[in-house]
mmCIF file of N, CA and C in Angstrom:
data_model
loop_
_atom_site.group_PDB
_atom_site.id
_atom_site.type_symbol
_atom_site.label_atom_id
_atom_site.label_comp_id
_atom_site.label_asym_id
_atom_site.label_seq_id
_atom_site.Cartn_x
_atom_site.Cartn_y
_atom_site.Cartn_z
ATOM 1 N N MET P 1 -2.423 -18.185 5.456
ATOM 2 C CA MET P 1 -2.196 -17.234 4.401
ATOM 3 C C MET P 1 -0.691 -17.105 4.175
ATOM 4 N N LYS P 2 -0.345 -16.944 2.919
ATOM 5 C CA LYS P 2 1.082 -16.860 2.633
ATOM 6 C C LYS P 2 1.369 -15.680 1.711
ATOM 7 N N PHE P 3 2.613 -15.261 1.747
ATOM 8 C CA PHE P 3 3.063 -14.161 0.906
ATOM 9 C C PHE P 3 3.467 -14.705 -0.453
ATOM 10 N N PRO P 4 3.477 -13.859 -1.463
ATOM 11 C CA PRO P 4 3.876 -14.311 -2.801
ATOM 12 C C PRO P 4 5.279 -14.907 -2.792
ATOM 13 N N GLU P 5 5.491 -15.882 -3.656
ATOM 14 C CA GLU P 5 6.789 -16.550 -3.725
ATOM 15 C C GLU P 5 7.901 -15.628 -4.194
ATOM 16 N N TYR P 6 7.555 -14.556 -4.904
ATOM 17 C CA TYR P 6 8.583 -13.642 -5.397
ATOM 18 C C TYR P 6 9.133 -12.713 -4.316
ATOM 19 N N PHE P 7 8.514 -12.701 -3.126
ATOM 20 C CA PHE P 7 9.068 -11.897 -2.035
ATOM 21 C C PHE P 7 10.446 -12.455 -1.679
ATOM 22 N N PRO P 8 11.455 -11.602 -1.571
ATOM 23 C CA PRO P 8 12.783 -12.092 -1.197
ATOM 24 C C PRO P 8 12.858 -12.445 0.295
ATOM 25 N N LYS P 9 13.915 -13.097 0.658
ATOM 26 C CA LYS P 9 14.143 -13.426 2.067
ATOM 27 C C LYS P 9 14.145 -12.131 2.885
ATOM 28 N N GLY P 10 13.480 -12.155 4.040
ATOM 29 C CA GLY P 10 13.411 -10.981 4.906
ATOM 30 C C GLY P 10 12.302 -10.017 4.541
ATOM 31 N N CYS P 11 11.441 -10.422 3.628
ATOM 32 C CA CYS P 11 10.327 -9.576 3.201
ATOM 33 C C CYS P 11 9.024 -10.327 3.450
ATOM 34 N N PRO P 12 8.112 -9.741 4.180
ATOM 35 C CA PRO P 12 8.209 -8.463 4.863
ATOM 36 C C PRO P 12 9.160 -8.545 6.064
ATOM 37 N N PRO P 13 9.566 -7.382 6.569
ATOM 38 C CA PRO P 13 10.474 -7.402 7.727
ATOM 39 C C PRO P 13 9.790 -7.996 8.956
ATOM 40 N N GLN P 14 10.578 -8.512 9.852
ATOM 41 C CA GLN P 14 10.048 -9.179 11.043
ATOM 42 C C GLN P 14 9.224 -8.266 11.935
ATOM 43 N N ASN P 15 9.474 -6.966 11.897
ATOM 44 C CA ASN P 15 8.731 -6.066 12.779
ATOM 45 C C ASN P 15 7.421 -5.569 12.154
ATOM 46 N N ALA P 16 7.087 -6.035 10.951
ATOM 47 C CA ALA P 16 5.779 -5.728 10.363
ATOM 48 C C ALA P 16 4.718 -6.521 11.134
ATOM 49 N N GLU P 17 3.554 -5.906 11.322
ATOM 50 C CA GLU P 17 2.521 -6.519 12.154
ATOM 51 C C GLU P 17 1.164 -6.565 11.464
ATOM 52 N N SER P 18 0.320 -7.476 11.926
ATOM 53 C CA SER P 18 -1.074 -7.502 11.505
ATOM 54 C C SER P 18 -1.788 -6.416 12.282
ATOM 55 N N GLU P 19 -2.224 -5.393 11.570
ATOM 56 C CA GLU P 19 -2.833 -4.263 12.250
ATOM 57 C C GLU P 19 -3.877 -3.618 11.346
ATOM 58 N N SER P 20 -4.976 -3.224 11.939
ATOM 59 C CA SER P 20 -6.042 -2.532 11.214
ATOM 60 C C SER P 20 -5.873 -1.034 11.445
ATOM 61 N N ILE P 21 -5.476 -0.316 10.383
ATOM 62 C CA ILE P 21 -5.216 1.118 10.466
ATOM 63 C C ILE P 21 -6.074 1.822 9.422
ATOM 64 N N GLU P 22 -6.753 2.897 9.814
ATOM 65 C CA GLU P 22 -7.452 3.699 8.814
ATOM 66 C C GLU P 22 -6.394 4.315 7.908
ATOM 67 N N ALA P 23 -6.601 4.177 6.596
ATOM 68 C CA ALA P 23 -5.582 4.625 5.649
ATOM 69 C C ALA P 23 -6.222 5.144 4.367
ATOM 70 N N TYR P 24 -5.386 5.819 3.582
ATOM 71 C CA TYR P 24 -5.814 6.412 2.319
ATOM 72 C C TYR P 24 -4.886 5.916 1.220
ATOM 73 N N ARG P 25 -5.475 5.742 0.036
ATOM 74 C CA ARG P 25 -4.714 5.248 -1.114
ATOM 75 C C ARG P 25 -5.204 5.971 -2.364
ATOM 76 N N LEU P 26 -4.283 6.392 -3.199
ATOM 77 C CA LEU P 26 -4.649 7.002 -4.471
ATOM 78 C C LEU P 26 -4.937 5.893 -5.475
ATOM 79 N N CYS P 27 -6.143 5.934 -6.063
ATOM 80 C CA CYS P 27 -6.592 4.909 -6.999
ATOM 81 C C CYS P 27 -6.904 5.533 -8.352
ATOM 82 N N LYS P 28 -6.860 4.733 -9.396
ATOM 83 C CA LYS P 28 -7.072 5.237 -10.749
ATOM 84 C C LYS P 28 -8.504 5.714 -10.990
ATOM 85 N N THR P 29 -9.489 5.027 -10.426
ATOM 86 C CA THR P 29 -10.892 5.400 -10.625
ATOM 87 C C THR P 29 -11.665 5.191 -9.332
ATOM 88 N N VAL P 30 -12.918 5.622 -9.332
ATOM 89 C CA VAL P 30 -13.796 5.420 -8.178
ATOM 90 C C VAL P 30 -14.105 3.931 -8.006
ATOM 91 N N SER P 31 -14.120 3.182 -9.114
ATOM 92 C CA SER P 31 -14.350 1.728 -9.070
ATOM 93 C C SER P 31 -13.035 1.048 -8.729
ATOM 94 N N ILE P 32 -12.774 0.886 -7.458
ATOM 95 C CA ILE P 32 -11.487 0.372 -6.983
ATOM 96 C C ILE P 32 -11.354 -1.117 -7.308
ATOM 97 N N THR P 33 -10.192 -1.492 -7.840
ATOM 98 C CA THR P 33 -9.914 -2.889 -8.173
ATOM 99 C C THR P 33 -8.605 -3.325 -7.524
ATOM 100 N N ARG P 34 -8.288 -4.578 -7.628
ATOM 101 C CA ARG P 34 -7.031 -5.109 -7.089
ATOM 102 C C ARG P 34 -5.832 -4.402 -7.733
ATOM 103 N N ALA P 35 -5.980 -4.009 -8.998
ATOM 104 C CA ALA P 35 -4.888 -3.326 -9.703
ATOM 105 C C ALA P 35 -4.507 -2.006 -9.037
ATOM 106 N N ASP P 36 -5.425 -1.404 -8.298
ATOM 107 C CA ASP P 36 -5.124 -0.167 -7.574
ATOM 108 C C ASP P 36 -4.194 -0.421 -6.392
ATOM 109 N N PHE P 37 -3.950 -1.670 -6.076
ATOM 110 C CA PHE P 37 -3.103 -2.040 -4.942
ATOM 111 C C PHE P 37 -1.874 -2.830 -5.382
ATOM 112 N N TYR P 38 -1.437 -2.632 -6.633
ATOM 113 C CA TYR P 38 -0.208 -3.273 -7.081
ATOM 114 C C TYR P 38 0.986 -2.553 -6.462
ATOM 115 N N SER P 39 1.966 -3.334 -6.074
ATOM 116 C CA SER P 39 3.215 -2.771 -5.540
ATOM 117 C C SER P 39 4.070 -2.271 -6.701
ATOM 118 N N PHE P 40 5.122 -1.526 -6.376
ATOM 119 C CA PHE P 40 6.058 -1.088 -7.412
ATOM 120 C C PHE P 40 6.632 -2.306 -8.134
ATOM 121 N N TYR P 41 6.909 -3.372 -7.393
ATOM 122 C CA TYR P 41 7.437 -4.595 -8.001
ATOM 123 C C TYR P 41 6.454 -5.142 -9.036
ATOM 124 N N GLU P 42 5.175 -5.225 -8.657
ATOM 125 C CA GLU P 42 4.151 -5.746 -9.567
ATOM 126 C C GLU P 42 3.957 -4.851 -10.792
ATOM 127 N N LEU P 43 4.248 -3.575 -10.643
ATOM 128 C CA LEU P 43 4.129 -2.634 -11.758
ATOM 129 C C LEU P 43 5.371 -2.629 -12.648
ATOM 130 N N GLY P 44 6.368 -3.433 -12.270
ATOM 131 C CA GLY P 44 7.578 -3.540 -13.075
ATOM 132 C C GLY P 44 8.566 -2.414 -12.867
ATOM 133 N N LYS P 45 8.410 -1.679 -11.775
ATOM 134 C CA LYS P 45 9.340 -0.582 -11.499
ATOM 135 C C LYS P 45 10.602 -1.115 -10.832
ATOM 136 N N ASP P 46 11.700 -0.436 -11.063
ATOM 137 C CA ASP P 46 12.978 -0.828 -10.463
ATOM 138 C C ASP P 46 12.973 -0.424 -8.997
ATOM 139 N N ILE P 47 12.955 -1.402 -8.119
ATOM 140 C CA ILE P 47 12.901 -1.110 -6.683
ATOM 141 C C ILE P 47 14.279 -1.208 -6.032
ATOM 142 N N LYS P 48 15.294 -1.515 -6.813
ATOM 143 C CA LYS P 48 16.684 -1.524 -6.350
ATOM 144 C C LYS P 48 16.883 -2.317 -5.051
ATOM 145 N N GLY P 49 16.212 -3.463 -4.940
ATOM 146 C CA GLY P 49 16.379 -4.316 -3.775
ATOM 147 C C GLY P 49 15.707 -3.827 -2.510
ATOM 148 N N ASN P 50 14.950 -2.742 -2.579
ATOM 149 C CA ASN P 50 14.258 -2.198 -1.405
ATOM 150 C C ASN P 50 13.013 -3.043 -1.121
ATOM 151 N N ILE P 51 12.963 -3.700 0.016
ATOM 152 C CA ILE P 51 11.820 -4.580 0.304
ATOM 153 C C ILE P 51 10.509 -3.820 0.419
ATOM 154 N N ASN P 52 10.561 -2.515 0.663
ATOM 155 C CA ASN P 52 9.325 -1.735 0.700
ATOM 156 C C ASN P 52 8.661 -1.702 -0.672
ATOM 157 N N GLY P 53 9.423 -1.889 -1.722
ATOM 158 C CA GLY P 53 8.874 -1.906 -3.080
ATOM 159 C C GLY P 53 7.992 -3.108 -3.364
ATOM 160 N N TYR P 54 8.040 -4.116 -2.495
ATOM 161 C CA TYR P 54 7.163 -5.280 -2.629
ATOM 162 C C TYR P 54 5.835 -5.057 -1.904
ATOM 163 N N GLY P 55 5.776 -3.996 -1.129
ATOM 164 C CA GLY P 55 4.560 -3.653 -0.397
ATOM 165 C C GLY P 55 3.806 -2.538 -1.083
ATOM 166 N N VAL P 56 2.621 -2.262 -0.567
ATOM 167 C CA VAL P 56 1.755 -1.217 -1.102
ATOM 168 C C VAL P 56 1.829 -0.015 -0.166
ATOM 169 N N SER P 57 1.941 1.165 -0.749
ATOM 170 C CA SER P 57 1.982 2.388 0.040
ATOM 171 C C SER P 57 0.581 2.878 0.345
ATOM 172 N N VAL P 58 0.335 3.158 1.607
ATOM 173 C CA VAL P 58 -0.891 3.833 2.032
ATOM 174 C C VAL P 58 -0.469 4.952 2.981
ATOM 175 N N ILE P 59 -1.371 5.914 3.149
ATOM 176 C CA ILE P 59 -1.077 7.078 3.981
ATOM 177 C C ILE P 59 -2.032 7.056 5.170
ATOM 178 N N GLY P 60 -1.511 7.244 6.360
ATOM 179 C CA GLY P 60 -2.319 7.171 7.573
ATOM 180 C C GLY P 60 -2.945 8.477 8.023
ATOM 181 N N ASN P 61 -2.664 9.570 7.316
ATOM 182 C CA ASN P 61 -3.173 10.879 7.714
ATOM 183 C C ASN P 61 -3.911 11.512 6.538
ATOM 184 N N TYR P 62 -5.171 11.905 6.754
ATOM 185 C CA TYR P 62 -5.978 12.470 5.675
ATOM 186 C C TYR P 62 -5.342 13.732 5.081
ATOM 187 N N GLY P 63 -4.838 14.623 5.916
ATOM 188 C CA GLY P 63 -4.228 15.857 5.425
ATOM 189 C C GLY P 63 -3.074 15.593 4.470
ATOM 190 N N GLU P 64 -2.204 14.664 4.841
ATOM 191 C CA GLU P 64 -1.071 14.324 3.972
ATOM 192 C C GLU P 64 -1.551 13.690 2.673
ATOM 193 N N ALA P 65 -2.532 12.799 2.777
ATOM 194 C CA ALA P 65 -3.065 12.134 1.588
ATOM 195 C C ALA P 65 -3.741 13.134 0.662
ATOM 196 N N SER P 66 -4.484 14.071 1.243
ATOM 197 C CA SER P 66 -5.172 15.086 0.454
ATOM 198 C C SER P 66 -4.167 15.977 -0.273
ATOM 199 N N THR P 67 -3.118 16.381 0.416
ATOM 200 C CA THR P 67 -2.066 17.193 -0.210
ATOM 201 C C THR P 67 -1.411 16.427 -1.356
ATOM 202 N N LEU P 68 -1.116 15.161 -1.138
ATOM 203 C CA LEU P 68 -0.514 14.327 -2.173
ATOM 204 C C LEU P 68 -1.430 14.220 -3.393
ATOM 205 N N SER P 69 -2.727 14.084 -3.153
ATOM 206 C CA SER P 69 -3.675 13.923 -4.261
ATOM 207 C C SER P 69 -3.768 15.167 -5.148
ATOM 208 N N LYS P 70 -3.330 16.306 -4.641
ATOM 209 C CA LYS P 70 -3.391 17.559 -5.411
ATOM 210 C C LYS P 70 -2.129 17.821 -6.225
ATOM 211 N N MET P 71 -1.137 16.978 -6.073
ATOM 212 C CA MET P 71 0.095 17.142 -6.846
ATOM 213 C C MET P 71 -0.177 16.803 -8.313
ATOM 214 N N PRO P 72 0.515 17.460 -9.238
ATOM 215 C CA PRO P 72 0.264 17.237 -10.668
ATOM 216 C C PRO P 72 0.282 15.763 -11.104
ATOM 217 N N THR P 73 1.167 14.971 -10.545
ATOM 218 C CA THR P 73 1.249 13.558 -10.944
ATOM 219 C C THR P 73 0.066 12.724 -10.455
ATOM 220 N N HIS P 74 -0.732 13.257 -9.528
ATOM 221 C CA HIS P 74 -1.853 12.498 -8.964
ATOM 222 C C HIS P 74 -3.212 13.156 -9.186
ATOM 223 N N LYS P 75 -3.265 14.246 -9.920
ATOM 224 C CA LYS P 75 -4.515 15.004 -10.068
ATOM 225 C C LYS P 75 -5.665 14.191 -10.652
ATOM 226 N N LYS P 76 -5.377 13.184 -11.464
ATOM 227 C CA LYS P 76 -6.437 12.392 -12.090
ATOM 228 C C LYS P 76 -6.800 11.159 -11.265
ATOM 229 N N GLU P 77 -6.249 11.052 -10.075
ATOM 230 C CA GLU P 77 -6.506 9.889 -9.244
ATOM 231 C C GLU P 77 -7.547 10.201 -8.173
ATOM 232 N N TYR P 78 -8.138 9.148 -7.665
ATOM 233 C CA TYR P 78 -9.198 9.227 -6.676
ATOM 234 C C TYR P 78 -8.623 8.848 -5.307
ATOM 235 N N LEU P 79 -8.916 9.625 -4.290
ATOM 236 C CA LEU P 79 -8.437 9.343 -2.941
ATOM 237 C C LEU P 79 -9.438 8.431 -2.234
ATOM 238 N N ALA P 80 -9.028 7.195 -2.039
ATOM 239 C CA ALA P 80 -9.890 6.206 -1.394
ATOM 240 C C ALA P 80 -9.515 6.081 0.082
ATOM 241 N N CYS P 81 -10.498 5.758 0.898
ATOM 242 C CA CYS P 81 -10.301 5.581 2.339
ATOM 243 C C CYS P 81 -10.695 4.154 2.710
ATOM 244 N N GLY P 82 -9.954 3.569 3.624
ATOM 245 C CA GLY P 82 -10.268 2.220 4.066
ATOM 246 C C GLY P 82 -9.427 1.833 5.260
ATOM 247 N N VAL P 83 -9.241 0.526 5.424
ATOM 248 C CA VAL P 83 -8.427 0.019 6.525
ATOM 249 C C VAL P 83 -7.470 -1.049 6.019
ATOM 250 N N THR P 84 -6.338 -1.136 6.683
ATOM 251 C CA THR P 84 -5.356 -2.175 6.370
ATOM 252 C C THR P 84 -5.779 -3.446 7.096
ATOM 253 N N ASN P 85 -6.740 -4.125 6.533
ATOM 254 C CA ASN P 85 -7.304 -5.305 7.178
ATOM 255 C C ASN P 85 -6.244 -6.396 7.335
ATOM 256 N N PRO P 86 -6.070 -6.932 8.550
ATOM 257 C CA PRO P 86 -5.066 -7.973 8.787
ATOM 258 C C PRO P 86 -5.269 -9.236 7.950
ATOM 259 N N ASP P 87 -6.482 -9.456 7.437
ATOM 260 C CA ASP P 87 -6.709 -10.612 6.565
ATOM 261 C C ASP P 87 -5.953 -10.479 5.247
ATOM 262 N N CYS P 88 -5.495 -9.267 4.946
ATOM 263 C CA CYS P 88 -4.819 -9.010 3.675
ATOM 264 C C CYS P 88 -3.299 -9.022 3.768
ATOM 265 N N GLY P 89 -2.762 -8.804 4.954
ATOM 266 C CA GLY P 89 -1.311 -8.762 5.082
ATOM 267 C C GLY P 89 -0.853 -8.051 6.335
ATOM 268 N N VAL P 90 0.407 -7.650 6.329
ATOM 269 C CA VAL P 90 1.008 -6.999 7.492
ATOM 270 C C VAL P 90 1.494 -5.602 7.109
ATOM 271 N N VAL P 91 1.585 -4.740 8.109
ATOM 272 C CA VAL P 91 1.959 -3.340 7.877
ATOM 273 C C VAL P 91 3.146 -2.936 8.744
ATOM 274 N N LEU P 92 3.785 -1.867 8.272
ATOM 275 C CA LEU P 92 4.856 -1.248 9.038
ATOM 276 C C LEU P 92 4.826 0.239 8.716
ATOM 277 N N ARG P 93 4.885 1.053 9.745
ATOM 278 C CA ARG P 93 4.954 2.500 9.529
ATOM 279 C C ARG P 93 6.344 2.817 8.977
ATOM 280 N N THR P 94 6.354 3.411 7.792
ATOM 281 C CA THR P 94 7.611 3.695 7.090
ATOM 282 C C THR P 94 7.614 5.162 6.645
ATOM 283 N N PRO P 95 7.713 6.072 7.610
ATOM 284 C CA PRO P 95 7.669 7.495 7.259
ATOM 285 C C PRO P 95 8.786 7.874 6.287
ATOM 286 N N SER P 96 8.454 8.836 5.431
ATOM 287 C CA SER P 96 9.442 9.340 4.482
ATOM 288 C C SER P 96 9.652 10.823 4.737
ATOM 289 N N ARG P 97 10.549 11.401 3.988
ATOM 290 C CA ARG P 97 10.855 12.829 4.126
ATOM 291 C C ARG P 97 9.594 13.675 3.914
ATOM 292 N N ASN P 98 8.742 13.269 2.976
ATOM 293 C CA ASN P 98 7.554 14.050 2.635
ATOM 294 C C ASN P 98 6.263 13.559 3.285
ATOM 295 N N LEU P 99 6.243 12.320 3.729
ATOM 296 C CA LEU P 99 5.018 11.734 4.279
ATOM 297 C C LEU P 99 5.305 11.059 5.620
ATOM 298 N N SER P 100 5.045 11.769 6.686
ATOM 299 C CA SER P 100 5.349 11.215 8.015
ATOM 300 C C SER P 100 4.400 10.074 8.390
ATOM 301 N N SER P 101 3.238 9.980 7.725
ATOM 302 C CA SER P 101 2.273 8.921 8.062
ATOM 303 C C SER P 101 2.279 7.790 7.030
ATOM 304 N N HIS P 102 3.347 7.684 6.237
ATOM 305 C CA HIS P 102 3.433 6.634 5.218
ATOM 306 C C HIS P 102 3.484 5.260 5.880
ATOM 307 N N ILE P 103 2.754 4.323 5.289
ATOM 308 C CA ILE P 103 2.690 2.944 5.782
ATOM 309 C C ILE P 103 2.940 2.018 4.603
ATOM 310 N N THR P 104 3.755 0.993 4.814
ATOM 311 C CA THR P 104 3.926 -0.042 3.793
ATOM 312 C C THR P 104 3.117 -1.254 4.228
ATOM 313 N N TRP P 105 2.336 -1.783 3.283
ATOM 314 C CA TRP P 105 1.419 -2.907 3.544
ATOM 315 C C TRP P 105 1.787 -4.050 2.608
ATOM 316 N N TRP P 106 2.360 -5.113 3.159
ATOM 317 C CA TRP P 106 2.731 -6.284 2.372
ATOM 318 C C TRP P 106 1.541 -7.221 2.332
ATOM 319 N N LEU P 107 1.045 -7.459 1.135
ATOM 320 C CA LEU P 107 -0.187 -8.221 0.950
ATOM 321 C C LEU P 107 0.070 -9.710 0.768
ATOM 322 N N TYR P 108 -0.823 -10.511 1.332
ATOM 323 C CA TYR P 108 -0.776 -11.949 1.121
ATOM 324 C C TYR P 108 -1.080 -12.252 -0.341
ATOM 325 N N GLU P 109 -0.704 -13.428 -0.761
ATOM 326 C CA GLU P 109 -0.836 -13.856 -2.149
ATOM 327 C C GLU P 109 -2.249 -13.650 -2.720
ATOM 328 N N ASP P 110 -3.269 -14.035 -2.000
ATOM 329 C CA ASP P 110 -4.645 -13.949 -2.510
ATOM 330 C C ASP P 110 -5.438 -12.824 -1.842
ATOM 331 N N ALA P 111 -4.761 -11.800 -1.375
ATOM 332 C CA ALA P 111 -5.432 -10.692 -0.675
ATOM 333 C C ALA P 111 -6.353 -9.917 -1.619
ATOM 334 N N ALA P 112 -7.400 -9.347 -1.028
ATOM 335 C CA ALA P 112 -8.342 -8.504 -1.771
ATOM 336 C C ALA P 112 -8.490 -7.172 -1.028
ATOM 337 N N PRO P 113 -7.452 -6.348 -1.002
ATOM 338 C CA PRO P 113 -7.513 -5.093 -0.237
ATOM 339 C C PRO P 113 -8.582 -4.144 -0.744
ATOM 340 N N GLU P 114 -8.946 -4.252 -2.008
ATOM 341 C CA GLU P 114 -9.963 -3.374 -2.580
ATOM 342 C C GLU P 114 -11.319 -3.500 -1.877
ATOM 343 N N LYS P 115 -11.548 -4.627 -1.224
ATOM 344 C CA LYS P 115 -12.820 -4.828 -0.511
ATOM 345 C C LYS P 115 -12.922 -3.960 0.730
ATOM 346 N N TYR P 116 -11.822 -3.415 1.196
ATOM 347 C CA TYR P 116 -11.805 -2.636 2.434
ATOM 348 C C TYR P 116 -11.629 -1.141 2.199
ATOM 349 N N PHE P 117 -11.702 -0.720 0.932
ATOM 350 C CA PHE P 117 -11.549 0.701 0.598
ATOM 351 C C PHE P 117 -12.730 1.170 -0.250
ATOM 352 N N LYS P 118 -13.068 2.459 -0.050
ATOM 353 C CA LYS P 118 -14.121 3.060 -0.882
ATOM 354 C C LYS P 118 -13.809 4.510 -1.152
#
């Protein structure tokens, strides 16, 4: 399995690992698709050279994910639960100021993460 060619050198970072972690992701609808797992880069957002922008954000704690889902910018989204299946890519715990259980998941080129979330 290989990562997309658009990943820059050093992405994902060397300390990212293949790990199966129960995680939560905000999705547009109950019918989860691959588009629900687009990275900021794939969405055309300016990631300012941050390699985390090439990965997908998931949350490892239900309480944090639930709180996030109630914010005005996410009220119309569906909170999906699943696992960061190693067949899809590698993960690294990347806590932020607001989300201590934030995880970045760098997906392989032909990954289907939607198959592991409901």
